[in-house]
Coordinates of C-alpha atoms and ligand atoms in Angstrom, one line a residue:
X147 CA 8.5 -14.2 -23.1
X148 CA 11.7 -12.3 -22.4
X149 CA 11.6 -9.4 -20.6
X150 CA 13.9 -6.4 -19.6
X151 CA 13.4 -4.7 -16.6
X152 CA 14.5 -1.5 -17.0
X153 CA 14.8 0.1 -13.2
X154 CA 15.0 4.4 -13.2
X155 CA 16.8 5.4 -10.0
X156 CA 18.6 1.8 -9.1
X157 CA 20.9 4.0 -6.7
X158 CA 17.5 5.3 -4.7
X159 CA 16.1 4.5 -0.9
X160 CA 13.5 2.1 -2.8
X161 CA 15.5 -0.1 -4.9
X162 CA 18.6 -0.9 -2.3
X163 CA 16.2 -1.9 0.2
X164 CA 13.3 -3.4 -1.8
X165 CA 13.5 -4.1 -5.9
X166 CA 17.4 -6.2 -5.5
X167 CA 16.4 -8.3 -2.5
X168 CA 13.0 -9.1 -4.4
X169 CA 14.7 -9.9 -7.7
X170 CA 17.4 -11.5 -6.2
X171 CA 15.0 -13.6 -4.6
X172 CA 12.4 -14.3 -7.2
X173 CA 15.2 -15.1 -9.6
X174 CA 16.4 -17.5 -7.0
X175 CA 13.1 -18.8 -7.3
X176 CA 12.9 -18.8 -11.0
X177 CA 10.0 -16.6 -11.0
X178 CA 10.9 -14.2 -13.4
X179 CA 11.5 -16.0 -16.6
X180 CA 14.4 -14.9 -18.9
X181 CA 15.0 -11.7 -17.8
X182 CA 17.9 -8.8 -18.1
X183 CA 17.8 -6.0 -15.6
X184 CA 19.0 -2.3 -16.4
X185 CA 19.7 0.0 -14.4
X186 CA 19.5 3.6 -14.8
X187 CA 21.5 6.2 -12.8
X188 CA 22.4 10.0 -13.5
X189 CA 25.9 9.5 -12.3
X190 CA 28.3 7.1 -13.4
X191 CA 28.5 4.2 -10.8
X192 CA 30.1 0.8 -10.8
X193 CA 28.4 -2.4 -10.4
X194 CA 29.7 -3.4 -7.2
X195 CA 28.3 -0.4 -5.6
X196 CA 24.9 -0.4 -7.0
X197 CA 24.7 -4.5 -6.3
X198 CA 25.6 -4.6 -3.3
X199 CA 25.2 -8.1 -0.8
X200 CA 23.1 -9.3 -4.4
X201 CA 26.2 -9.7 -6.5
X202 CA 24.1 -12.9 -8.1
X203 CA 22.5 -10.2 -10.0
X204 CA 25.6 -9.6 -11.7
X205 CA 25.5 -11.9 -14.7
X206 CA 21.6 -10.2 -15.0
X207 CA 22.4 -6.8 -15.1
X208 CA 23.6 -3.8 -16.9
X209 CA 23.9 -0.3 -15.7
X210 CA 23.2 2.8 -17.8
X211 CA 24.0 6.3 -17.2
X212 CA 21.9 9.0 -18.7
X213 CA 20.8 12.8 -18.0
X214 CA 16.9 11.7 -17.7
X215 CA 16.1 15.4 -19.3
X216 CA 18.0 15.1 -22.5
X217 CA 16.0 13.2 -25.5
X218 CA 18.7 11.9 -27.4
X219 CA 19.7 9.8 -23.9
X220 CA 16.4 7.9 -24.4
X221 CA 17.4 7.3 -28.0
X222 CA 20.7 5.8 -26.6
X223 CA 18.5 3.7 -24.0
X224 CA 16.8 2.5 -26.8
X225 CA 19.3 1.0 -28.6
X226 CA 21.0 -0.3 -25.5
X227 CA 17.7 -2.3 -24.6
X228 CA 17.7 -3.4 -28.2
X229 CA 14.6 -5.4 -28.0
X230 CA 13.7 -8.3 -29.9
X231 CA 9.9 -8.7 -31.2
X232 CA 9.2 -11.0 -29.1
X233 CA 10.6 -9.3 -26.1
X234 CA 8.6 -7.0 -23.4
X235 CA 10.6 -4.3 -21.4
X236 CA 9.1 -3.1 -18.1
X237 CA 10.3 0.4 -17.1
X238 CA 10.1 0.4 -13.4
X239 CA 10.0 4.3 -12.1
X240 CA 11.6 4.4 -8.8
X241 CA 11.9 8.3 -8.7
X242 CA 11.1 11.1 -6.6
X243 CA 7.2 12.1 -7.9
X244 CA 8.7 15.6 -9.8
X245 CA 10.6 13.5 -12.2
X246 CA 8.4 10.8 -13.2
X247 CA 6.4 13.2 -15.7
X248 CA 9.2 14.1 -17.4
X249 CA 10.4 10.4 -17.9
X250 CA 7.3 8.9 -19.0
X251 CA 6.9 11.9 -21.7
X252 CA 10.8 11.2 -22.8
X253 CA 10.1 7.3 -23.1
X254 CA 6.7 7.9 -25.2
X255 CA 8.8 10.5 -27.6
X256 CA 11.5 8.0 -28.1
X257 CA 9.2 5.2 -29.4
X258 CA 9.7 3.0 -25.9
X259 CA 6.0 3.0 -25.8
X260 CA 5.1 -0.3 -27.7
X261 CA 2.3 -2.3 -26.9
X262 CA 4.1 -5.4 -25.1
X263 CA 5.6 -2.8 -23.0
X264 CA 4.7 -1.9 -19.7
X265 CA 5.3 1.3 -16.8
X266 CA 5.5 0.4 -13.3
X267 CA 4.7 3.4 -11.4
X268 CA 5.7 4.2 -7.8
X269 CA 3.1 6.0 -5.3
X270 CA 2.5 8.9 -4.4
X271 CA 0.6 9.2 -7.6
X272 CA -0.3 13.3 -7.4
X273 CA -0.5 15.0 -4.2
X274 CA -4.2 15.7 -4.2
X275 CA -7.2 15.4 -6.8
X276 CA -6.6 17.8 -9.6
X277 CA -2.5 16.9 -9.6
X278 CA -3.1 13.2 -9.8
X279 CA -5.8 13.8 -12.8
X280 CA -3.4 15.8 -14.5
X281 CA -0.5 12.7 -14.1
X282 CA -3.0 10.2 -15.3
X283 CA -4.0 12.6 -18.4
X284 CA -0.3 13.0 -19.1
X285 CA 1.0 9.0 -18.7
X286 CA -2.2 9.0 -20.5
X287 CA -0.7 10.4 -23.7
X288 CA 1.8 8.4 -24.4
X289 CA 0.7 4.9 -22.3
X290 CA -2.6 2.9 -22.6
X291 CA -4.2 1.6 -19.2
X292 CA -3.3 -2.0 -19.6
X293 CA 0.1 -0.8 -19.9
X294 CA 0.6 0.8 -16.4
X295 CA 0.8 -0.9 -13.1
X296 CA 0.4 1.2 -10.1
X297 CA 1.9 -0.1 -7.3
X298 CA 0.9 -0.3 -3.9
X299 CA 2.9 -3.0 -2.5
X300 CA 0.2 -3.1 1.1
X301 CA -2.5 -4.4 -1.9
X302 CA 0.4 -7.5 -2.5
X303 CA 1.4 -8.2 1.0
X304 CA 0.0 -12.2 1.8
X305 CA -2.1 -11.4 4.7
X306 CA -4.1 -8.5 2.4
X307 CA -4.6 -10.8 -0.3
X308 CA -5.7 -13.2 2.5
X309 CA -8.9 -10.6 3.6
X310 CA -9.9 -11.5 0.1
X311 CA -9.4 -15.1 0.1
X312 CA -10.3 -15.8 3.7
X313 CA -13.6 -13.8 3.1
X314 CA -14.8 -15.9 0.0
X315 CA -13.8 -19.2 0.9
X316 CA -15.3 -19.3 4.4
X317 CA -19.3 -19.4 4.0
X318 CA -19.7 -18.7 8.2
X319 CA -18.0 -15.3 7.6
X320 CA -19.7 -14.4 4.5
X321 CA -23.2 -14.5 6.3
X322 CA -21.9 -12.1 8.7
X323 CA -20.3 -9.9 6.8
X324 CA -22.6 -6.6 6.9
X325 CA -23.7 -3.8 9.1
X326 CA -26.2 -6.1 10.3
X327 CA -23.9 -8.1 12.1
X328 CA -20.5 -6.2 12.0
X329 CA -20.8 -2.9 14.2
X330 CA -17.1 -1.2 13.3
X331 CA -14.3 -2.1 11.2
X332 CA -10.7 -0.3 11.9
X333 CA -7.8 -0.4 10.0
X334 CA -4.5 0.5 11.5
X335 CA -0.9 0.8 10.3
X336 CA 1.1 2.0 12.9
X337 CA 5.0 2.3 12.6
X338 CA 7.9 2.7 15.3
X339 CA 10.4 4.4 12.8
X340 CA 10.2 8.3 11.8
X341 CA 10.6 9.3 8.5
X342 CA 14.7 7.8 8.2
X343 CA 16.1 11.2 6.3
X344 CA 13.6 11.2 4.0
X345 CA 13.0 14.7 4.8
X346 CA 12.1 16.2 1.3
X347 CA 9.7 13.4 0.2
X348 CA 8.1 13.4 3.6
X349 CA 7.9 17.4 3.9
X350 CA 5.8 17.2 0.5
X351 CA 3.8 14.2 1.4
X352 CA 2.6 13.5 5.2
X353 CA 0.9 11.0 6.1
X354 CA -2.6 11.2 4.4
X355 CA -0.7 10.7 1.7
X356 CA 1.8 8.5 1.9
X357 CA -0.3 5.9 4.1
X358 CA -4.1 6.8 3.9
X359 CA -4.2 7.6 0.3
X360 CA -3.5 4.4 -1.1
X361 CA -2.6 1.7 1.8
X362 CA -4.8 2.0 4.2
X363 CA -8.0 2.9 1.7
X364 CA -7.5 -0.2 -0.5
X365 CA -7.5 -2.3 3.0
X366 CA -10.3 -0.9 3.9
X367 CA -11.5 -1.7 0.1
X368 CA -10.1 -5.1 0.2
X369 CA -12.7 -5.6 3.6
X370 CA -15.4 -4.1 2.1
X371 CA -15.4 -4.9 -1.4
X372 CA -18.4 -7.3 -2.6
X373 CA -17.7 -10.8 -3.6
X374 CA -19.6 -13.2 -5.8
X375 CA -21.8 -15.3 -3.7
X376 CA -22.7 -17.8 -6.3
X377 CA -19.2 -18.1 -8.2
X378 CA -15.6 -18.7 -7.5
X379 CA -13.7 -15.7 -7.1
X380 CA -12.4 -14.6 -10.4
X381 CA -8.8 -12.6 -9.0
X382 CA -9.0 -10.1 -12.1
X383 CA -12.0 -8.5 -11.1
X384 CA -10.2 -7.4 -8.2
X385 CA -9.9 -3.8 -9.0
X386 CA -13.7 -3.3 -10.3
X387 CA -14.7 -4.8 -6.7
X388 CA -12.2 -2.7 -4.9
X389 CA -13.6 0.4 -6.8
X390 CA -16.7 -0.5 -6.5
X391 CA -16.0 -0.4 -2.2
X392 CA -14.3 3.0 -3.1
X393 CA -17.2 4.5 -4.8
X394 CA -19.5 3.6 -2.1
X395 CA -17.1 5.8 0.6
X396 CA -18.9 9.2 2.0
X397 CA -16.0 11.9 1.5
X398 CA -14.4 12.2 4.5
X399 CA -15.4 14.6 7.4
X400 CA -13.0 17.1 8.9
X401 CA -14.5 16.8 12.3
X402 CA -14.1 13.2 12.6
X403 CA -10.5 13.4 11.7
X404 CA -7.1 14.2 14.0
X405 CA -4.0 14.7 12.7
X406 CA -0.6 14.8 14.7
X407 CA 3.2 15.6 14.3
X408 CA 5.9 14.3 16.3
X409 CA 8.0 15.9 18.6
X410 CA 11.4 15.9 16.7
X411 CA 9.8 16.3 13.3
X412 CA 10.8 20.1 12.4
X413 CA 14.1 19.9 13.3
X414 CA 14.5 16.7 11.4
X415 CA 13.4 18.5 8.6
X416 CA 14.5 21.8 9.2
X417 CA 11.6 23.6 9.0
X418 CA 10.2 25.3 11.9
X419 CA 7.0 26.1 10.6
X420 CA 6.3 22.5 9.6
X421 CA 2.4 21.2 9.5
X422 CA 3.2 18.3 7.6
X423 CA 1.1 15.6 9.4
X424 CA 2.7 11.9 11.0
X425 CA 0.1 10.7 12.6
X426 CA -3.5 10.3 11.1
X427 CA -6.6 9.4 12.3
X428 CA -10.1 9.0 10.4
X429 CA -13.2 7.8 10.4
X430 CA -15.3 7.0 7.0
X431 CA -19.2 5.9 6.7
X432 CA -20.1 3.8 3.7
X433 CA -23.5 4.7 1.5
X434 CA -23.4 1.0 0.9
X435 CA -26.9 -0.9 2.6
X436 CA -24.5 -3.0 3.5
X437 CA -22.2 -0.9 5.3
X438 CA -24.3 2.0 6.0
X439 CA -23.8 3.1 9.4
X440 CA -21.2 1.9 10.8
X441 CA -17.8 3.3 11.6
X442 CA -14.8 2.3 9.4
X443 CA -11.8 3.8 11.1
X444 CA -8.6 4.7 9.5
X445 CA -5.2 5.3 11.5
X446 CA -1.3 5.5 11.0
X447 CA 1.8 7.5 11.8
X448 CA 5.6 7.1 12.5
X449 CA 7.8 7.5 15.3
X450 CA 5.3 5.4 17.7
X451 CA 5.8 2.7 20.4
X452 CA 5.9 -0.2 17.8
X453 CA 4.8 -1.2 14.4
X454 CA 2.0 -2.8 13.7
X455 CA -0.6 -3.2 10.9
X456 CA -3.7 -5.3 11.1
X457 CA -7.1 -5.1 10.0
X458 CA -10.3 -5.7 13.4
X459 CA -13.1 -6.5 12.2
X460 CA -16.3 -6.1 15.5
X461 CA -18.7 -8.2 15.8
X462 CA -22.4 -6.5 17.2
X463 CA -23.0 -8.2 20.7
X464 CA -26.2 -9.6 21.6
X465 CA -28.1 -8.4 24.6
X466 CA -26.1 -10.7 27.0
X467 CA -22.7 -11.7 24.6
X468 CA -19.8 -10.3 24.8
X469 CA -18.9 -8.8 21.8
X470 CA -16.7 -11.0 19.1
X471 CA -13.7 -9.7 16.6
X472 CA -11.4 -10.6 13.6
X473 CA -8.4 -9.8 13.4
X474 CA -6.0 -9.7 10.2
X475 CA -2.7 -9.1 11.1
X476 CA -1.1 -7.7 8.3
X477 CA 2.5 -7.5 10.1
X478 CA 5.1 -7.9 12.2
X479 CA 3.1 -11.2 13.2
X480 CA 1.0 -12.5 10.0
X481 CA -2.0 -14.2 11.2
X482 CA -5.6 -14.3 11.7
X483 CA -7.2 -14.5 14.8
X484 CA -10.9 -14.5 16.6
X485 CA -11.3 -13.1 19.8
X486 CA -13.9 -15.4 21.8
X487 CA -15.5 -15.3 25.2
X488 CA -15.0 -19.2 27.1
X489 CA -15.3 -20.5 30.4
X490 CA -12.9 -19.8 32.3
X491 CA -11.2 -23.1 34.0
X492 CA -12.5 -23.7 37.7
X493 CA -15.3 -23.5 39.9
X494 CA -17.1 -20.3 39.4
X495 CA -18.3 -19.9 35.9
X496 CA -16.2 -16.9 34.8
X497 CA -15.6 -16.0 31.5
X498 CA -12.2 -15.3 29.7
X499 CA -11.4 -14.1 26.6
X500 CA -9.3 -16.3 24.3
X501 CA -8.0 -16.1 20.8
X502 CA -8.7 -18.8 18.0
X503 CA -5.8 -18.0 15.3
X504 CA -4.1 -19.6 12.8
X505 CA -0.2 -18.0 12.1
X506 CA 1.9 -19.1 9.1
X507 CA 4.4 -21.0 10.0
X508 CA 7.5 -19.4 11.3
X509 CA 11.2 -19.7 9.1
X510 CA 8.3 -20.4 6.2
X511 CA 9.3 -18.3 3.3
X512 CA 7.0 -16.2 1.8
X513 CA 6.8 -13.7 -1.2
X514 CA 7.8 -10.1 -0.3
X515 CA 5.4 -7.7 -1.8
X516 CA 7.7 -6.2 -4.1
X517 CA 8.1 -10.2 -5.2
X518 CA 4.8 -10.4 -5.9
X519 CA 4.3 -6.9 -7.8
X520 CA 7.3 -7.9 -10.1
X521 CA 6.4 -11.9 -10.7
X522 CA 2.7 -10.2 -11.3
X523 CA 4.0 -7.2 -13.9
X524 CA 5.9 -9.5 -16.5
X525 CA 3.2 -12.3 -16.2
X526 CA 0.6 -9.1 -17.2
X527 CA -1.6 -9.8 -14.0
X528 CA -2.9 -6.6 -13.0
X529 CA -5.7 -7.7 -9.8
X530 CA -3.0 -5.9 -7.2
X531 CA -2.2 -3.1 -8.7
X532 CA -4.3 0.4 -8.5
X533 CA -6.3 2.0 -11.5
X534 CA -6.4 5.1 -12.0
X535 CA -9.9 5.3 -11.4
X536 CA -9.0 3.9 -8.1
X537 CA -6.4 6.5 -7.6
X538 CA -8.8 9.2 -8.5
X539 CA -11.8 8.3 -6.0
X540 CA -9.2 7.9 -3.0
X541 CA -8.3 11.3 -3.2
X542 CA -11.7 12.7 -3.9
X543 CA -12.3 10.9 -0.6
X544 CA -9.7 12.8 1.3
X545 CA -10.3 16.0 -0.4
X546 CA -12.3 17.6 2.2
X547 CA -9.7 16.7 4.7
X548 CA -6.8 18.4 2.6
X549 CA -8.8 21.4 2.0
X550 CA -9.3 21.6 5.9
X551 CA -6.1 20.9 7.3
X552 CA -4.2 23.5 4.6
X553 CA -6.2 26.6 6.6
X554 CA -4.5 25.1 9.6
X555 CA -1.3 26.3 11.3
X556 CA -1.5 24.4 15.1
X557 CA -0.6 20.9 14.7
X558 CA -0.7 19.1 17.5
X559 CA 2.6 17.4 18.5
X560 CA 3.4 13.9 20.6
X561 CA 6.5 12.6 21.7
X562 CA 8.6 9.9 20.0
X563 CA 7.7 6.7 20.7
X564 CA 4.5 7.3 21.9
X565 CA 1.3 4.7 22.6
X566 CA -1.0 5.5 19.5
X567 CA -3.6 5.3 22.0
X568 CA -1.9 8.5 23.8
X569 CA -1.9 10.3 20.3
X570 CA -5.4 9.8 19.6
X571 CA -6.2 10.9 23.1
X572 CA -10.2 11.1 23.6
X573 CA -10.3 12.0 19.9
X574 CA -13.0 9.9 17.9
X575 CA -13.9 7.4 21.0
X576 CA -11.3 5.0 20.1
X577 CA -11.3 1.8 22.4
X578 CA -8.4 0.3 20.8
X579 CA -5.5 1.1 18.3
Ligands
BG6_179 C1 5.8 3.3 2.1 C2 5.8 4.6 2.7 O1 4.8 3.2 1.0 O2 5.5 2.2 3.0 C3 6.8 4.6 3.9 O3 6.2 5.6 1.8 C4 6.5 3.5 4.8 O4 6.6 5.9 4.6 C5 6.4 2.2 4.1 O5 7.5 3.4 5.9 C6 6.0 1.0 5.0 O6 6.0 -0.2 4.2 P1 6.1 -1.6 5.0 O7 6.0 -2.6 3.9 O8 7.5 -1.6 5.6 O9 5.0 -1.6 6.0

């Protein structure tokens, strides 16, 4: 099938640093099929300046100006797609949350609504519960389910996909895989870089919901979710399984929760009064049997000593054992690894503790996420991409958090490039970040 990408705010942050490269590269690749890409910008712009280092996307692409408020612009995009029957055309929002209402009510009142097409949507989707019902009651009205993909590019990265396929294709790990054996699971996304002038997104956001919302929740979903023990793993019923994981998540508790700002944030801003959070720290209890119990710990934030993202998974210890864990690491390094007690080498029977891990190869190429999330959207596979009902629960998750940090006005700071460790202080009897 053909397909036109249609991309709403080509100029923006996103698409210069993440949609070209990944069509540039999955065209390369000859992923994407017979495809035309248009992009949309308010101001006029030329090619050359939108394309960048990916000039090869020249012959592919098309630029379009229009004022994104004025119906009869839609009407002109329309005929400027001019799409054949059998022809699908993907509109890929890459705008600032405010304006993505108004576009997908403007495409739905010009007609660009039909069946074989298809609304990728960019996170954050609402900024709490009732907000993010009301934006899936409005795309709603004008787009059917199977017609949006949510994007979350962490659920798209290799190594997440990985939890899921590492967990059902290795029978020693599915045995284990319970509160019975597994005494605390932590997922951590730590980054080294602040918020890079995005000050009005960020100021609106924080980190609970840019990060905890949707990242580090469907990792935690992806670890948790129940897989068929008597069946090969069917990919589609991703999202049912990751709900399912969601559903099963106690809402979170304020007092086992820290939140943190760093040191240069206001200024960066320009608000003095800021208590917009950029560090975050959580921890979650499943009602699940199988999880019940057990702490499931969630942390992130910006501006810290380095960035990394992995997933530990602890083993219980027995009376005398050390205790075992898994590690998923999600990125820089992409890799998983077991942390196990040996003999240490010589005379005196000490122990040492090695890892057993398994890297991808280096200088291999793999998909970037935003690969994956396009290939995926015009090939209608929908297992990495959020429903709403996933989008729904993850906030009623964080709701009691919101509702307690928005009485608060004493953020705690840290400094730039501080140890995560430091952040978290004795907060929540972390061992390790
Ligand atoms: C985005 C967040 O979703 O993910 C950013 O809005 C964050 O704040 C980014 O920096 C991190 O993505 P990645 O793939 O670089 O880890």
């Amino acid at each position: 099938m053909k397909t036109t990408l249609v991309i709403f705010g080509i100029t923006g942050d996103l698409a210069q640093r993440k949609l070209l490269p990944a069509l540039a590269n999955i065209i390369e690749a000859d992923k994407a099929g017979e495809l035309m890409i248009i992009g949309v910008s308010r101001r006029a712009i030329g090619q050359f300046e939108v394309l960048g280092e990916h000039h090869q996307l020249s012959g592919t692409t098309s630029l379009f100006q229009m004022d994104l408020d004025n119906p009869a612009d839609y009407q002109r995009l329309k005929e400027h797609i001019n799409a054949e029957e059998d022809e699908q055309v993907l509109f890929y929002l890459s705008v600032p949350p405010d304006s993505a209402g108004g576009i997908i009510e403007h495409l739905g009142q010009a007609g660009l609504n039909a069946p074989s097409n298809k609304l990728l949507l960019e996170k954050p989707f609402g900024v709490d519960l009732a907000s993010a019902q009301a934006m899936v009651d409005h795309t709603a009205a004008y787009f059917h389910e199977s017609q949006i993909y949510r994007i979350d590019h962490y659920l798209a990265k290799e190594m997440a996909q990985n939890i899921v396929t590492f967990r059902a294709r290795n029978a020693i790990f599915s045995y284990l895989w319970s509160s019975q054996y597994i005494e605390r699971i932590e997922v951590v996304a730590l980054e080294s870089i602040t918020i890079e002038g995005r000050a009005a997104f960020y100021e609106q956001t924080g980190a609970l919901r840019d990060f905890v919302q949707g990242h580090l929740l469907q990792l935690l979903a992806l670890t948790l979710l129940p897989l068929p023990t008597d069946d090969d793993l069917n990919w589609d019923s991703l999202p049912t399984r990751r709900q399912a994981a969601l559903d099963t998540l106690i809402p979170a508790d304020p007092a086992r929760a820290v939140r943190a700002q760093y040191d240069t944030y206001k200024t960066e801003v320009d608000n003095p009064d800021s208590q917009t959070e950029t560090f975050v720290s959580l921890e979650l209890r499943s009602s699940d049997p199988a999880w019940q119990g057990i702490p499931l710990a969630l942390t992130t934030g910006k501006a810290l000593s380095r960035k990394k993202t992995e997933v530990r998974v602890h083993f219980r210890r027995t009376n005398t054992a050390q205790s075992n864990y898994l590690i998923f690491k999600i990125q820089p390094d992409e890799a998983i690894a077991i942390d196990l007690v040996t003999k240490k080498p010589g005379y005196d029977q000490e122990v040492e503790h090695q890892k057993l891990s398994y890297m991808y190869p280096p200088g291999e190429r793999r998909p970037d996420a935003y690969e994956q999330v396009i290939v995926d959207a015009i090939n209608s596979r929908k297992s990495l991409f959020a429903t709403s009902s996933e989008v729904l629960r993850a906030w009623e998750i964080l709701a009691p958090l919101q509702e307690a940090w928005a009485q608060q006005t004493d953020i705690k700071t840290y400094s730039v490039g501080a140890d995560a460790r430091e952040v978290l202080g004795d907060a929540l009897n972390r061992s390790q970040i």
